[in-house]
Coordinates of C-alpha atoms and ligand atoms in Angstrom, one line a residue:
M1 CA 38.7 80.5 83.5
K2 CA 38.8 81.8 80.0
I3 CA 35.6 82.0 77.8
I4 CA 35.3 83.0 74.2
Q5 CA 31.9 84.2 73.0
I6 CA 31.0 84.2 69.3
T7 CA 27.6 85.2 68.1
D8 CA 25.3 85.6 65.1
L9 CA 27.0 83.3 62.8
H10 CA 24.1 83.4 60.3
V11 CA 25.3 80.4 58.4
G12 CA 23.1 79.6 55.4
R13 CA 22.1 76.3 53.8
A14 CA 24.6 75.0 51.3
D15 CA 22.7 76.7 48.4
E16 CA 21.5 79.8 50.2
A17 CA 22.4 83.3 49.1
T18 CA 23.8 85.2 52.2
M19 CA 24.0 88.8 50.9
N20 CA 27.4 88.3 49.3
V21 CA 29.1 87.4 52.7
D22 CA 30.9 84.1 52.8
V23 CA 29.4 83.2 56.2
R24 CA 30.9 79.6 56.2
S25 CA 34.4 81.0 55.7
N26 CA 33.7 83.6 58.4
F27 CA 32.8 80.8 60.8
L28 CA 35.8 78.6 60.0
N29 CA 38.1 81.6 60.3
I30 CA 36.8 82.5 63.7
L31 CA 37.0 78.9 64.8
E32 CA 40.8 79.0 63.9
K33 CA 41.1 82.0 66.2
V34 CA 39.2 80.2 69.0
K35 CA 41.5 77.2 68.5
A36 CA 44.6 79.4 68.8
A37 CA 43.3 81.2 71.9
N38 CA 42.5 77.8 73.5
P39 CA 39.8 78.9 76.0
D40 CA 38.3 76.7 78.6
L41 CA 34.9 77.2 77.0
L42 CA 33.4 78.5 73.8
V43 CA 29.9 80.0 74.0
I44 CA 27.8 80.6 70.9
S45 CA 25.0 83.0 71.7
G46 CA 22.5 82.5 69.0
D47 CA 21.6 83.0 65.4
L48 CA 23.5 80.1 64.1
C49 CA 21.3 80.1 61.0
F50 CA 21.2 82.8 58.3
D51 CA 17.5 83.4 58.1
R52 CA 15.4 80.3 58.6
P53 CA 16.7 77.4 60.7
H54 CA 17.6 74.1 59.0
V55 CA 19.0 70.8 60.4
T56 CA 21.8 70.7 57.8
I57 CA 23.1 74.1 59.0
Y58 CA 23.3 72.9 62.6
E59 CA 24.9 69.6 61.5
W60 CA 27.5 71.5 59.4
I61 CA 28.4 73.8 62.4
K62 CA 28.5 70.8 64.8
S63 CA 30.8 68.9 62.5
H64 CA 33.4 71.7 62.7
L65 CA 32.9 72.4 66.4
D66 CA 33.6 68.8 67.2
T67 CA 37.0 69.0 65.6
I68 CA 38.5 71.7 67.8
E69 CA 38.4 69.8 71.1
I70 CA 37.3 72.8 73.1
P71 CA 34.1 72.4 75.2
Y72 CA 31.3 74.5 73.8
L73 CA 27.8 75.6 74.9
V74 CA 25.0 77.1 72.8
I75 CA 21.9 79.2 73.3
P76 CA 19.4 80.0 70.5
G77 CA 18.7 83.3 68.8
N78 CA 15.7 84.6 66.9
H79 CA 16.9 82.9 63.6
D80 CA 17.1 79.5 65.4
E81 CA 14.5 77.0 66.4
S82 CA 15.2 75.9 69.9
T83 CA 14.0 72.3 69.6
M84 CA 15.7 71.8 66.2
L85 CA 18.9 73.3 67.6
A86 CA 18.9 71.1 70.7
K87 CA 18.3 68.0 68.7
S88 CA 20.8 68.7 66.0
L89 CA 23.6 69.7 68.5
D90 CA 22.9 66.9 71.0
L91 CA 21.6 69.2 73.6
N92 CA 18.4 67.3 74.2
G93 CA 19.0 67.1 77.9
L94 CA 18.8 70.9 78.1
L95 CA 15.5 71.3 76.2
K96 CA 12.5 72.1 78.4
N97 CA 9.2 72.6 76.7
E98 CA 10.7 74.0 73.5
E99 CA 13.2 76.3 75.3
V100 CA 16.9 75.7 75.9
Y101 CA 18.0 77.2 79.2
Y102 CA 20.4 76.0 81.9
L103 CA 22.8 76.9 84.6
K104 CA 26.6 76.3 85.1
K105 CA 28.8 77.0 88.1
W106 CA 32.5 77.4 88.1
D107 CA 34.5 78.1 91.2
N108 CA 32.9 81.2 92.6
W109 CA 31.0 82.1 89.5
T110 CA 27.4 81.4 88.5
C111 CA 26.4 81.5 84.9
L112 CA 22.8 81.4 83.4
F113 CA 22.3 80.5 79.8
L114 CA 18.9 81.7 78.6
D115 CA 16.6 81.2 75.6
S116 CA 15.1 84.4 74.1
A117 CA 14.6 83.0 70.6
V118 CA 11.0 84.1 70.3
G119 CA 11.7 87.5 71.8
K120 CA 10.1 86.6 75.1
M121 CA 10.3 83.7 77.6
S122 CA 7.9 81.3 79.3
D123 CA 6.8 81.6 82.9
E124 CA 8.8 78.5 83.6
Q125 CA 12.0 80.1 82.4
Y126 CA 11.3 83.2 84.5
T127 CA 10.9 81.0 87.5
F128 CA 14.1 79.2 86.7
I129 CA 15.9 82.6 86.5
E130 CA 14.5 83.8 89.8
N131 CA 15.5 80.6 91.6
A132 CA 19.0 80.6 90.0
L133 CA 19.6 84.2 90.9
S134 CA 18.4 83.7 94.5
N135 CA 21.0 80.9 94.9
A136 CA 23.7 82.5 92.8
T137 CA 27.2 83.4 93.9
K138 CA 28.0 87.1 94.2
N139 CA 29.9 86.8 90.9
C140 CA 27.1 86.2 88.4
M141 CA 26.8 86.3 84.6
V142 CA 24.2 85.6 82.0
F143 CA 24.3 84.7 78.3
I144 CA 21.1 85.7 76.4
H145 CA 20.8 86.4 72.7
H146 CA 18.8 89.7 73.0
P147 CA 20.1 92.7 74.9
T148 CA 17.8 93.3 77.9
A149 CA 17.7 97.1 77.8
K150 CA 17.6 99.7 75.2
V151 CA 21.2 100.3 74.1
G152 CA 21.0 103.4 71.8
V153 CA 21.1 101.5 68.4
P154 CA 17.9 102.9 66.9
F155 CA 17.2 100.3 64.1
M156 CA 17.5 97.3 66.6
D157 CA 16.0 99.1 69.6
N158 CA 12.9 100.1 67.7
K159 CA 12.4 97.1 65.5
H160 CA 14.0 94.0 67.0
A161 CA 14.2 94.4 70.7
F162 CA 13.4 91.8 73.4
K163 CA 9.6 92.1 73.9
E164 CA 9.5 91.7 77.7
M165 CA 12.2 94.2 78.9
E166 CA 10.4 95.5 81.9
K167 CA 9.6 92.0 83.1
I168 CA 13.2 90.7 82.7
Q169 CA 14.7 93.9 84.2
G170 CA 12.4 93.4 87.2
V171 CA 13.8 89.9 87.7
F172 CA 17.4 90.9 87.2
S173 CA 17.2 94.0 89.4
K174 CA 16.2 91.8 92.4
F175 CA 19.7 90.1 92.2
D176 CA 21.8 91.3 95.2
G177 CA 24.9 92.3 93.2
N178 CA 26.0 93.2 89.7
L179 CA 24.9 91.0 86.8
N180 CA 27.1 90.7 83.8
I181 CA 25.0 90.1 80.8
F182 CA 26.5 88.9 77.5
C183 CA 24.4 89.3 74.4
G184 CA 24.5 89.3 70.6
H185 CA 21.7 90.0 68.2
F186 CA 22.4 93.7 67.7
H187 CA 25.5 93.1 65.5
V188 CA 27.4 95.9 67.3
D189 CA 30.1 96.2 69.9
R190 CA 28.7 98.1 72.9
I191 CA 28.6 98.1 76.7
V192 CA 25.6 99.5 78.6
Q193 CA 25.3 100.0 82.3
F194 CA 21.7 99.9 83.5
Q195 CA 20.6 99.5 87.2
N196 CA 22.7 96.6 88.5
Q197 CA 23.3 95.2 85.0
N198 CA 26.4 95.5 82.9
I199 CA 25.2 94.6 79.4
F200 CA 28.0 93.5 76.9
I201 CA 27.0 93.3 73.3
T202 CA 29.3 91.3 71.1
P203 CA 29.8 91.9 67.4
S204 CA 28.6 89.3 64.9
C205 CA 30.4 86.8 62.7
Y206 CA 28.3 88.0 59.8
V207 CA 28.1 91.9 59.4
Q208 CA 28.1 94.8 61.8
I209 CA 25.2 97.2 61.9
D210 CA 25.5 101.0 61.8
A211 CA 24.7 101.9 65.4
T212 CA 23.4 105.4 64.4
S213 CA 21.0 104.5 61.6
N214 CA 17.2 104.2 61.9
N215 CA 17.2 101.7 59.0
F216 CA 19.2 98.6 58.4
K217 CA 22.6 99.7 57.2
V218 CA 25.8 97.8 57.3
D219 CA 28.6 99.5 59.2
H220 CA 31.4 97.1 58.2
Y221 CA 32.2 93.5 57.4
R222 CA 35.0 92.7 59.9
I223 CA 33.9 89.9 62.2
G224 CA 34.6 89.8 65.9
Y225 CA 34.5 87.8 69.0
R226 CA 34.7 88.4 72.8
E227 CA 37.1 87.1 75.3
I228 CA 36.0 86.9 78.9
E229 CA 38.4 86.0 81.7
L230 CA 36.9 85.1 85.1
L231 CA 39.0 86.0 88.1
E232 CA 38.2 85.6 91.8
D233 CA 36.5 88.9 92.2
R234 CA 36.2 90.4 88.7
L235 CA 36.0 89.7 85.1
L236 CA 38.1 91.1 82.2
T237 CA 36.6 91.3 78.8
S238 CA 37.6 92.5 75.4
V239 CA 36.4 92.3 71.8
Y240 CA 38.8 91.3 69.0
Y241 CA 38.2 91.7 65.3
L242 CA 39.7 89.5 62.6
Ligands
FE2_1 FE1 21.7 88.1 64.2

């Protein structure tokens, strides 16, 4: 099973200034790569919208996703609004009290898709995670917009981190095995090993952030995506830049 993850598209409204980055072209270019790679699944891990969410942005993205004939799944980021995203992308069935979270199983893999859009999660979502992990296969993975541990990127770690790290780490650490967690949000390419968790941070389709700076600073403008191949007893993953 081959999955491609793209993240942090930050597409603006038709008339919105996007800091001199042609975010719509970026998305269309990355979609061409996805089409050529022909994965079994495309996952978009949040921040579809540039700054503030808008129905027309989701509709524009969906109109292009629907042309590539590759199944796709979406979770929201902090620049999305979960209810608006679910309604605009026809994910109504996945919406639970203003959060979009769900579970998929393929062969011997379990995959959780979580909603960290507001930087924290409801008690219901934590209960869902606990139940899902207690019934999960040994091979288990998670998609969540926010990294769930500090990753050594000072600007994002200090100013924009997930607000309930200890709480979610407590839930993840109870899983009897290694959890592979795929995130976006930080606009960097990084892998962090923490407790039983391998945290893979995928670069953005917008700009990459300088991982050493205390303040917002663009590192570079090349956009990237992640490929994940699920095998019987391991996964292989790489980041590719356009
Ligand atoms: Fe982002």
